Amino acid sequence: MQDVIRGKAYVLGNNIDTDQIIPAKHLVYSLSDPEESKKYGTYALSGLPDAVAGLPQGNIKFVPDGEYRSPYHILLAGKNFGCGSSREHAPAALQIAGVTAVVAESYARIFYRNAVDGGFLLPFESELPLVAETQTGDELEIAISAGELKNLTRATTHRLRPIGDVLEIVKAGGLFSYARASGMLKS
Amino acid sequence: MGMTMTEKILARHAKRQNAHAGDNIWVDVDILMTHDVCGPGTIGIFHKEFGPKAKVWDREKVVIIPDHYIFTDDQHAHRNIDLLRDFVKEQDLPYYYDVGTDKYKGVCHIALPEEGHTRPGEVLFGTDSHTCTAGAFGEFASGIGNTDAAFILGTGKLWVKVPQTMRFEFEGPLPPYLMAKDLILHIIGDIGVDGATYRAMEFAGDGVMSLSIEERMTLCNMVIEAGGKNGVIPTDAVTEEFVKSKTAKLYEPVSDDPDARFHSVRRYKTAEIEPTVAKPHSPDNKGTARESAGTKLDRAYIGSCTGGKLNDFLAAAKILKGQRVKADTYIVPATTEVARGLGTTMHDGETLLDIFQKAGAKVSQGASCAACLGGPSDTFGRLNRSEVCISTTNRNFPGRMGSKTAQVYLASPYTVAASAITGEITDPREFL
Ligand code: SF4
């Protein structure tokens, strides 16, 4: 696991549910076919109402039309990120679009678990709400072992909560690698 | 220290004397359920991780129920059903409810109990967040993603962090205008859509224990809308009678120890609760039907794992009998068994189906999730524009039922039926 993650922020509010992350009508595509699964990148976060797509100004496309990679690699969100359905397509779609980490105030548990067990992205929690003081496009840097988030655009530093119970799974890169490394599964 | 029901079930499945909130343990799984949306991804990971020739850990414990994208021309959706079929064949799985056959069921959470797969004291995981519905049968039931499900397919095990339990007690039987949906919307409004994150929600008190098994399912179904990990209701004669009518398998019910520790206990008097709605765009945006009265509606929708059971349609029929609807009204039975019930169950001398048709409602020919989650654009009842809809389903986040400019109010079948007649949100007491 790399210790420093850098990327442009895409800022979201509270209760971003999995239908906004990847609308249900797109769930028909294959996740294992590398070509077909790019569609998940294309439609990642396409369920957001326009006014709240990329705070504070809104109306910012997460993925440019016709592409499947987003210029924003870190999501910064409020409370209860990823609530709603259990679809693993949600963290997968974000990963396919190029997201490497989410920093939210809190998560819905199935999304969090899927993100960690599937090794799709790193879900961090900020100690304080950061949505109001971050703008979509800000350059962010996460220092994992230091537990810090730096906003390079605004020259501010914020604390992240320790990863806690699932640290070993996160470090291993997902549930299967963890189970193999710990001898639970034969490789 | 005593244990809650949830702690006891998890301890037993980890072969431990004790398990308490906060413990991380590996549990043995009794049933793994998957469907057409998450099944193909789960199978893909299973083959990638365990090899192309791998066999599932126990073919008797895997249940596959296609239900989400069934009555559509979407070719990818059809391909996904084929992937399920191939896997069932390859693994020789006995519990598969295939589309286009007599075995086809419809919505998984209602099909599971109908087919005898929900039993007190067991551990059920499903690749669907509303798997928590089965807590109504006194078991631990929770939703998971594809990776966890693939892990279970290969090993029969999963790690679980034992949750704290929030206890909700309802005093007094339900007044004739209330349904379980009102109670759960009320709770979610109180604690918020993340009010039970990482926790179990246990429902008890004489108000809950006087509910039918279907109504208990409605309570547990929406635990996930408060962020809960599982919902659970103590096992009693009502549970046992239902379960024994569906399966001969043995099971071992559990109950709370007298000194069990709860995160919190909330007490409600059912007589003080009003017919409740969740306004757009969040299940915790609570109001009463009375406060929202007069809100103009384009559509009413009765269906889903929350509000598409026979009991829900019986409730709607009581109100719709002899009336005509003003809002476009869609009726979607959750399962084929419920669909048959519409034609055979009588209310006041008429079948439910006749009552709905005479009222001018559109009744779906097929049982499935339909527009509860929007689905492909040709889905029955899908909100394709900025409609305002009142629905017996469970979520009203932007875009859930189709268009992200649509507005969805969640309510009980009574309230939805009363509102369908007037074309605006209406307290059901006006018709009862
Ligand atoms: S009816 Fe709705 S909530 Fe229930 S399983 Fe189907 S899509 Fe999910």
XYZ file of C-alpha atoms and ligand atoms in Angstrom:
627
model
C 0.000 0.000 0.000
C 1.479 3.358 -1.011
C 1.701 5.850 1.823
C 0.874 9.070 0.017
C -2.122 9.557 -2.255
C -2.554 12.681 -4.312
C -5.375 13.883 -6.457
C -7.948 16.508 -7.299
C -10.982 16.642 -5.035
C -14.576 16.121 -6.100
C -16.771 17.415 -3.287
C -20.143 15.915 -2.323
C -22.721 16.383 0.444
C -24.366 14.004 2.943
C -26.160 10.708 2.231
C -24.759 10.074 -1.247
C -26.495 6.753 -1.903
C -25.461 3.984 -4.256
C -28.121 4.985 -6.820
C -26.359 8.318 -7.179
C -22.966 6.614 -7.344
C -24.143 4.218 -10.052
C -27.810 4.360 -11.140
C -29.616 1.017 -11.126
C -30.252 0.902 -14.862
C -26.505 0.530 -15.477
C -26.039 -2.468 -13.183
C -26.447 -4.868 -16.092
C -22.863 -4.574 -17.365
C -20.211 -7.157 -16.640
C -17.730 -6.353 -13.875
C -15.259 -9.018 -14.971
C -14.993 -8.112 -18.664
C -12.328 -5.364 -18.771
C -13.803 -3.647 -21.842
C -17.468 -3.789 -20.840
C -16.731 -2.793 -17.251
C -15.443 0.608 -18.473
C -19.111 1.584 -18.734
C -19.156 1.699 -14.940
C -16.509 4.421 -15.107
C -18.508 6.322 -17.719
C -21.614 6.368 -15.510
C -19.923 6.765 -12.118
C -21.726 9.431 -10.054
C -24.096 10.081 -12.963
C -27.060 9.822 -10.586
C -26.164 13.062 -8.805
C -28.684 15.878 -9.241
C -26.876 18.558 -11.311
C -27.034 21.197 -8.576
C -24.939 19.083 -6.182
C -22.558 17.538 -8.724
C -19.210 18.886 -7.514
C -19.719 21.296 -4.605
C -19.875 24.129 -3.959
C -20.733 25.381 -7.450
C -22.436 22.227 -8.792
C -22.986 21.278 -12.442
C -19.492 19.808 -12.713
C -19.304 16.569 -14.645
C -17.448 13.899 -12.688
C -16.506 12.050 -15.857
C -16.284 14.019 -19.129
C -18.817 12.920 -21.773
C -17.746 9.864 -23.723
C -14.877 8.990 -21.371
C -14.575 6.537 -18.513
C -11.842 8.141 -16.411
C -12.438 11.086 -14.136
C -9.923 13.892 -13.579
C -10.878 13.728 -9.859
C -9.163 10.948 -7.909
C -10.262 11.757 -4.379
C -13.869 12.163 -3.260
C -14.542 14.390 -0.312
C -17.978 13.836 1.196
C -20.184 14.410 4.235
C -22.023 11.879 6.360
C -23.275 8.385 5.514
C -21.458 8.081 2.182
C -22.575 5.050 0.150
C -25.889 4.416 1.870
C -28.593 2.413 0.151
C -28.100 -0.815 -1.711
C -25.385 -3.432 -1.228
C -24.195 -3.208 -4.835
C -20.457 -3.681 -5.058
C -20.767 -1.981 -8.443
C -20.612 1.300 -6.464
C -17.016 1.167 -5.167
C -16.068 -0.687 -8.358
C -17.469 2.104 -10.561
C -15.534 4.720 -8.599
C -12.350 2.686 -8.918
C -12.840 2.216 -12.651
C -13.340 5.991 -12.977
C -9.969 6.436 -11.270
C -10.898 7.187 -7.656
C -8.255 5.932 -5.235
C -9.625 7.269 -1.961
C -12.734 8.719 -0.371
C -12.572 11.011 2.642
C -15.994 11.218 4.282
C -17.336 12.168 7.682
C -18.910 8.715 7.950
C -19.958 5.748 5.793
C -22.850 3.398 5.385
C -21.482 0.064 6.516
C -22.026 -2.109 3.435
C -20.287 0.393 1.156
C -17.383 0.630 3.591
C -17.109 -3.116 3.860
C -17.286 -3.595 0.090
C -14.637 -0.934 -0.498
C -12.273 -2.655 1.947
C -13.022 -6.333 1.288
C -12.946 -5.838 -2.473
C -9.841 -3.614 -2.254
C -11.440 -1.036 -4.571
C -10.462 2.164 -2.814
C -9.424 3.474 0.578
C -12.263 4.849 2.693
C -10.943 7.412 5.174
C -12.913 9.290 7.787
C -12.115 12.894 8.591
C -12.219 13.944 12.221
C -14.088 17.142 11.344
C -16.524 18.035 8.558
C -14.492 19.280 5.574
C -17.090 19.712 2.847
C -17.640 23.428 3.525
C -13.944 24.257 3.361
C -13.043 22.304 0.251
C -13.841 23.067 -3.385
C -14.088 20.672 -6.257
C -10.743 20.840 -8.045
C -8.634 21.487 -4.936
C -5.395 19.506 -4.945
C -5.379 17.052 -1.998
C -2.702 14.845 -0.492
C -3.390 12.023 1.962
C -0.492 10.849 4.147
C -1.732 7.483 5.377
C 0.671 6.647 8.205
C 0.593 10.216 9.481
C -3.220 10.152 9.365
C -3.347 13.508 7.624
C -5.124 15.157 4.752
C -3.449 18.192 3.224
C -5.298 20.614 1.025
C -2.414 21.880 -1.121
C -4.557 24.489 -2.849
C -5.587 26.102 0.435
C -2.496 25.179 2.469
C -4.525 23.557 5.243
C -3.979 20.258 7.096
C -6.686 18.068 8.625
C -6.724 14.960 10.818
C -8.037 11.608 9.600
C -9.383 8.951 11.945
C -7.321 5.766 12.361
C -8.536 2.954 10.074
C -9.185 0.642 13.043
C -10.500 -2.941 12.839
C -10.035 -3.458 9.134
C -6.481 -2.119 8.853
C -5.043 -5.585 8.195
C -7.497 -6.190 5.342
C -6.804 -2.749 3.892
C -3.045 -3.364 4.053
C -3.407 -6.756 2.383
C -5.454 -5.133 -0.392
C -8.731 -6.986 0.183
C -10.407 -9.926 1.870
C -8.991 -12.676 -0.320
C -5.382 -11.516 -0.045
C -5.868 -11.067 3.679
C -7.305 -14.570 4.109
C -4.418 -16.039 2.099
C -1.764 -14.097 3.987
C -3.239 -15.160 7.324
C -3.364 -18.825 6.306
C -7.160 -19.033 6.312
C -7.207 -19.778 2.606
C -4.686 -21.912 0.779
C -3.312 -19.973 -2.180
C -22.552 -10.746 30.988
C -25.730 -11.703 29.128
C -26.141 -11.655 25.372
C -28.675 -10.133 22.991
C -30.368 -12.338 20.391
C -27.970 -11.091 17.754
C -24.904 -11.764 19.918
C -26.154 -15.272 20.718
C -26.776 -16.235 17.120
C -23.348 -14.988 16.065
C -21.605 -16.692 19.022
C -23.226 -19.990 18.175
C -22.175 -19.725 14.542
C -18.609 -18.960 15.574
C -18.685 -22.005 17.892
C -18.008 -19.783 20.879
C -19.586 -19.608 24.327
C -19.840 -15.856 24.103
C -19.725 -13.024 21.636
C -20.207 -9.406 22.507
C -20.615 -6.161 20.624
C -17.305 -5.110 19.105
C -15.843 -8.628 18.745
C -14.582 -9.503 15.266
C -15.426 -13.134 14.606
C -15.721 -15.599 11.725
C -19.160 -17.145 11.469
C -20.497 -20.205 9.639
C -23.213 -19.255 7.180
C -26.508 -21.175 6.940
C -27.833 -19.625 3.728
C -26.248 -17.446 1.045
C -28.744 -15.783 -1.274
C -27.960 -13.939 -4.484
C -29.926 -12.540 -7.446
C -29.556 -11.428 -11.046
C -27.933 -8.058 -10.316
C -25.165 -9.227 -7.975
C -25.020 -12.947 -8.800
C -22.968 -12.620 -12.009
C -20.315 -10.460 -10.287
C -20.202 -12.842 -7.319
C -19.771 -15.845 -9.591
C -17.014 -14.007 -11.495
C -15.035 -13.400 -8.291
C -15.675 -16.962 -7.068
C -14.162 -18.431 -10.228
C -11.277 -15.985 -10.294
C -10.317 -16.641 -6.666
C -11.100 -20.347 -6.244
C -10.453 -21.477 -9.809
C -12.630 -22.372 -12.806
C -13.355 -25.861 -11.459
C -14.140 -24.821 -7.877
C -17.289 -26.098 -6.200
C -19.461 -24.131 -3.764
C -19.043 -25.058 -0.096
C -22.517 -26.568 0.261
C -24.977 -26.739 -2.622
C -27.942 -27.044 -0.219
C -27.113 -23.655 1.296
C -26.966 -21.512 -1.813
C -30.225 -19.906 -2.960
C -30.422 -17.992 -6.256
C -33.505 -15.893 -6.966
C -33.600 -13.762 -10.136
C -35.972 -10.867 -9.453
C -34.624 -7.440 -10.398
C -34.512 -7.050 -14.178
C -36.918 -9.644 -15.479
C -39.610 -8.118 -17.693
C -37.374 -5.985 -19.884
C -35.915 -6.157 -23.374
C -32.481 -5.191 -22.079
C -30.052 -7.708 -23.574
C -27.437 -7.342 -20.849
C -30.107 -8.179 -18.279
C -30.970 -11.351 -20.190
C -27.313 -12.265 -20.436
C -27.047 -11.993 -16.645
C -29.873 -14.504 -16.163
C -28.022 -16.863 -18.530
C -24.906 -16.518 -16.368
C -26.952 -17.582 -13.331
C -28.351 -20.566 -15.261
C -24.899 -21.722 -16.327
C -23.626 -21.524 -12.773
C -26.615 -23.417 -11.359
C -26.018 -26.171 -13.916
C -22.296 -26.307 -13.319
C -22.786 -26.526 -9.532
C -26.010 -28.573 -9.657
C -27.785 -26.197 -7.260
C -31.227 -27.299 -6.056
C -32.546 -23.875 -5.017
C -32.783 -21.828 -8.185
C -36.012 -20.117 -9.167
C -35.622 -19.670 -12.891
C -37.317 -17.027 -15.014
C -39.949 -18.367 -17.394
C -40.544 -21.580 -15.441
C -43.121 -22.682 -12.834
C -40.442 -22.206 -10.212
C -40.086 -18.474 -10.891
C -40.821 -16.518 -7.719
C -40.027 -12.797 -7.916
C -38.649 -10.533 -5.168
C -36.020 -12.500 -3.245
C -36.799 -11.280 0.279
C -40.398 -12.425 0.010
C -39.504 -15.584 -1.903
C -36.992 -16.721 0.748
C -39.581 -17.244 3.511
C -42.210 -18.587 1.095
C -39.733 -21.299 0.111
C -38.730 -22.127 3.684
C -35.217 -20.626 3.587
C -35.683 -18.353 6.626
C -35.461 -20.038 10.016
C -35.060 -18.827 13.608
C -31.541 -18.769 15.052
C -29.774 -19.025 11.679
C -27.293 -16.805 9.810
C -28.396 -15.616 6.380
C -26.323 -13.408 4.097
C -27.546 -12.031 0.803
C -26.097 -9.799 -1.904
C -28.882 -7.334 -1.350
C -29.192 -4.698 1.321
C -32.778 -5.672 2.199
C -31.655 -9.151 3.245
C -32.273 -7.740 6.739
C -35.989 -8.458 6.101
C -35.466 -12.048 7.305
C -34.704 -10.840 10.824
C -38.483 -11.041 11.237
C -37.950 -14.802 11.626
C -35.647 -14.412 14.628
C -32.431 -14.903 12.681
C -29.335 -12.848 11.844
C -29.739 -11.624 8.277
C -27.628 -8.993 6.563
C -26.702 -7.638 3.141
C -23.202 -7.978 1.673
C -21.354 -7.270 -1.565
C -20.021 -9.566 -4.274
C -16.566 -10.113 -2.775
C -17.934 -11.225 0.592
C -20.513 -13.412 -1.141
C -17.838 -15.050 -3.312
C -15.805 -15.706 -0.183
C -18.803 -17.429 1.407
C -19.461 -19.447 -1.750
C -15.995 -20.930 -1.465
C -15.619 -21.245 2.308
C -19.047 -21.045 3.998
C -17.616 -18.391 6.322
C -17.491 -14.646 6.741
C -15.989 -12.234 9.259
C -18.470 -10.166 11.199
C -18.082 -7.404 13.699
C -20.671 -8.181 16.373
C -23.072 -5.221 16.456
C -24.536 -3.422 19.432
C -28.314 -3.694 19.602
C -30.757 -0.780 19.647
C -34.057 -1.962 21.051
C -37.389 -0.471 19.936
C -40.443 -1.374 21.997
C -43.978 -0.641 20.862
C -46.722 -0.656 23.418
C -50.293 -1.475 22.431
C -51.703 -3.193 19.348
C -51.825 -1.114 16.163
C -54.866 1.148 15.742
C -56.856 0.209 12.607
C -55.349 3.014 10.479
C -51.678 2.165 11.164
C -49.383 -0.391 9.583
C -45.847 -1.572 10.335
C -44.670 0.827 7.613
C -45.815 3.775 9.724
C -43.842 2.466 12.705
C -40.602 2.009 10.817
C -40.880 5.355 8.983
C -41.470 6.911 12.375
C -38.323 5.318 13.811
C -36.181 6.263 10.805
C -37.448 9.820 11.074
C -36.420 9.821 14.739
C -32.942 8.366 14.437
C -32.033 9.386 10.868
C -30.745 7.457 7.861
C -27.480 6.761 9.671
C -29.008 6.421 13.139
C -28.350 2.683 13.398
C -25.125 2.388 11.388
C -23.149 -0.716 12.451
C -25.942 -1.721 14.851
C -28.692 -4.286 15.153
C -32.249 -3.022 15.535
C -34.428 -5.238 17.681
C -38.202 -4.760 17.667
C -40.247 -5.892 20.634
C -43.184 -5.115 22.877
C -46.792 -6.253 22.580
C -47.357 -3.899 19.649
C -44.747 -5.758 17.601
C -45.626 -9.230 18.811
C -49.264 -8.661 17.815
C -48.193 -8.089 14.192
C -48.562 -10.729 11.474
C -45.389 -12.239 10.063
C -45.711 -10.096 6.907
C -45.952 -6.905 8.938
C -42.926 -7.951 10.982
C -41.054 -8.356 7.701
C -41.891 -4.741 6.812
C -40.342 -3.554 10.089
C -37.086 -5.470 9.582
C -36.988 -4.681 5.848
C -36.309 -0.977 6.372
C -33.618 -1.374 9.020
C -31.104 -0.681 6.258
C -32.734 2.713 5.646
C -31.508 3.648 9.136
C -28.078 2.217 8.278
C -28.629 -0.883 10.457
C -26.704 -4.093 9.993
C -29.610 -6.373 10.852
C -33.109 -6.190 12.267
C -34.448 -8.855 14.546
C -37.713 -9.822 16.235
C -38.061 -12.454 18.970
C -39.428 -15.817 17.872
C -42.931 -16.675 19.075
C -45.858 -18.896 18.084
C -46.586 -16.691 15.043
C -43.032 -17.186 13.741
C -42.987 -20.898 14.414
C -46.349 -21.527 12.842
C -45.238 -19.795 9.654
C -41.804 -21.414 9.471
C -43.144 -24.923 10.173
C -45.681 -24.501 7.387
C -42.806 -23.909 4.943
C -40.015 -26.254 5.977
C -39.365 -29.452 7.903
C -35.769 -28.395 8.683
C -34.885 -28.196 12.368
C -33.879 -24.895 13.887
C -33.050 -23.491 17.314
C -34.627 -20.159 18.291
C -32.764 -17.743 20.570
C -33.919 -15.034 22.938
C -32.308 -12.114 24.770
C -30.731 -12.905 28.125
C -32.390 -10.970 30.949
C -29.102 -9.169 31.572
C -28.292 -8.546 27.910
C -26.741 -5.138 27.228
C -28.355 -2.841 24.711
C -26.957 0.261 23.060
C -30.267 1.973 23.795
C -33.940 1.265 24.401
C -36.679 3.414 22.879
C -40.319 3.023 23.807
C -43.277 4.109 21.717
C -47.027 3.998 22.276
C -48.638 2.912 19.013
C -51.770 4.947 19.810
C -49.662 8.120 19.626
C -48.267 7.454 16.145
C -49.916 8.970 13.076
C -50.006 7.659 9.508
C -46.467 8.636 8.505
C -44.770 9.618 5.249
C -41.138 10.108 4.250
C -40.964 13.147 1.998
C -38.516 13.557 -0.895
C -35.576 12.818 -1.014
C -34.726 10.820 2.058
C -36.387 8.056 4.104
C -35.777 10.078 7.285
C -37.568 13.191 6.010
C -40.518 12.410 8.243
C -43.935 13.984 8.193
C -47.484 12.873 8.847
C -49.936 12.160 6.049
C -52.049 14.979 7.506
C -49.246 17.535 7.314
C -48.582 16.646 3.670
C -52.291 16.478 2.800
C -53.115 18.201 -0.460
C -49.733 17.523 -2.120
C -50.650 16.756 -5.754
C -49.629 13.363 -7.081
C -49.121 11.964 -10.580
C -48.676 8.399 -9.484
C -49.223 5.841 -6.755
C -47.157 2.657 -6.584
C -47.852 -0.431 -4.483
C -45.189 -3.101 -4.647
C -41.657 -4.239 -3.616
C -40.247 -6.288 -0.755
C -41.502 -3.592 1.629
C -45.042 -3.067 0.423
C -45.858 -5.740 -2.178
C -46.959 -8.638 0.028
C -50.465 -10.060 0.100
C -51.205 -8.299 3.359
C -50.197 -4.968 1.784
C -52.597 -5.504 -1.121
C -55.377 -6.548 1.223
C -54.894 -3.272 3.082
C -54.952 -1.293 -0.174
C -58.061 -3.161 -1.342
C -59.949 -2.259 1.832
C -59.582 1.382 0.856
C -59.886 1.039 -2.928
C -63.041 -1.081 -2.830
C -65.754 0.669 -4.816
C -63.546 3.704 -5.594
C -61.833 5.107 -8.700
C -58.221 6.297 -8.616
C -57.283 9.813 -9.744
C -53.512 9.222 -9.755
C -52.006 6.625 -12.143
C -51.829 3.622 -9.878
C -49.435 0.705 -10.351
C -49.843 -2.612 -8.563
C -46.820 -4.932 -8.567
C -47.041 -8.187 -6.595
C -43.690 -9.111 -5.047
C -43.884 -12.809 -5.906
C -45.854 -15.190 -8.095
C -47.492 -16.509 -4.928
C -48.674 -13.003 -4.064
C -49.835 -12.539 -7.681
C -51.964 -15.690 -7.430
C -53.277 -14.450 -4.104
C -54.625 -11.283 -5.752
C -56.923 -13.481 -7.823
C -58.030 -15.761 -4.986
C -58.149 -13.553 -1.893
C -61.551 -11.968 -1.277
C -62.413 -8.727 0.409
C -66.067 -7.946 0.921
C -67.256 -10.337 -1.793
C -64.709 -9.393 -4.468
C -61.182 -10.556 -5.298
C -58.387 -8.070 -4.724
C -57.653 -8.181 -8.439
C -61.248 -7.181 -9.289
C -61.154 -4.385 -6.750
C -57.934 -2.981 -8.250
C -59.094 -3.292 -11.836
C -62.461 -1.700 -11.150
C -60.659 1.127 -9.379
C -58.703 1.754 -12.572
C -55.293 0.620 -11.288
C -52.732 -0.983 -13.606
C -51.870 -4.443 -12.332
C -48.524 -5.929 -13.362
C -48.656 -9.288 -15.098
C -45.367 -10.320 -13.590
C -43.898 -10.386 -10.096
C -40.558 -8.595 -9.705
C -38.767 -5.583 -8.226
C -40.041 -3.504 -11.169
C -39.844 0.273 -10.595
C -38.824 0.065 -6.923
C -35.268 0.660 -8.147
C -36.007 2.304 -11.452
C -34.381 -0.371 -13.587
C -34.060 -0.376 -17.387
C -36.156 2.371 -19.000
C -38.923 -0.012 -20.173
C -39.616 -1.157 -16.587
C -43.287 -1.272 -15.478
C -44.150 1.807 -13.418
C -40.713 3.463 -13.764
C -40.685 7.241 -13.194
C -39.263 8.515 -16.456
C -39.953 12.222 -15.916
C -40.454 14.686 -13.068
C -43.479 12.853 -11.707
C -44.586 13.106 -8.086
C -45.232 9.621 -6.735
C -46.420 8.088 -3.465
C -45.108 4.601 -2.965
C -45.092 1.647 -0.580
C -41.411 1.017 -1.395
C -38.436 1.766 0.837
C -36.152 4.418 -0.681
C -36.710 7.881 -2.072
C -33.206 9.185 -2.664
C -32.931 11.148 -5.946
C -33.381 8.859 -8.949
C -34.242 5.739 -6.988
C -37.423 5.011 -8.960
C -36.037 6.277 -12.279
C -35.652 9.950 -13.109
C -33.567 12.014 -10.718
C -36.022 14.873 -11.120
C -38.955 12.767 -9.866
C -40.192 13.169 -6.286
C -41.121 10.142 -4.194
C -43.097 10.035 -0.954
C -42.934 6.770 1.020
C -45.987 5.620 2.948
C -48.060 2.635 4.075
C -50.377 0.780 1.672
C -53.351 2.444 3.436
C -51.969 5.918 2.873
C -50.911 5.173 -0.714
C -54.346 3.771 -1.582
C -56.193 6.701 -0.008
C -53.916 9.140 -1.851
C -54.407 7.300 -5.153
C -58.162 7.911 -4.916
C -57.933 11.644 -4.280
C -54.850 12.311 -6.417
C -53.202 14.083 -3.504
C -51.623 12.945 -0.264
C -54.443 11.858 2.025
C -54.666 10.518 5.562
C -56.177 7.019 5.295
C -58.521 7.693 8.196
C -60.678 9.572 5.704
C -61.506 6.238 4.075
C -61.462 3.814 7.002
S -38.186 -4.768 -4.312
Fe -36.863 -2.969 -4.324
S -35.815 -2.925 -2.385
Fe -36.754 -4.937 -2.603
S -35.119 -6.223 -3.435
Fe -36.263 -5.420 -5.163
S -35.216 -3.534 -5.732
Fe -34.497 -4.090 -3.709
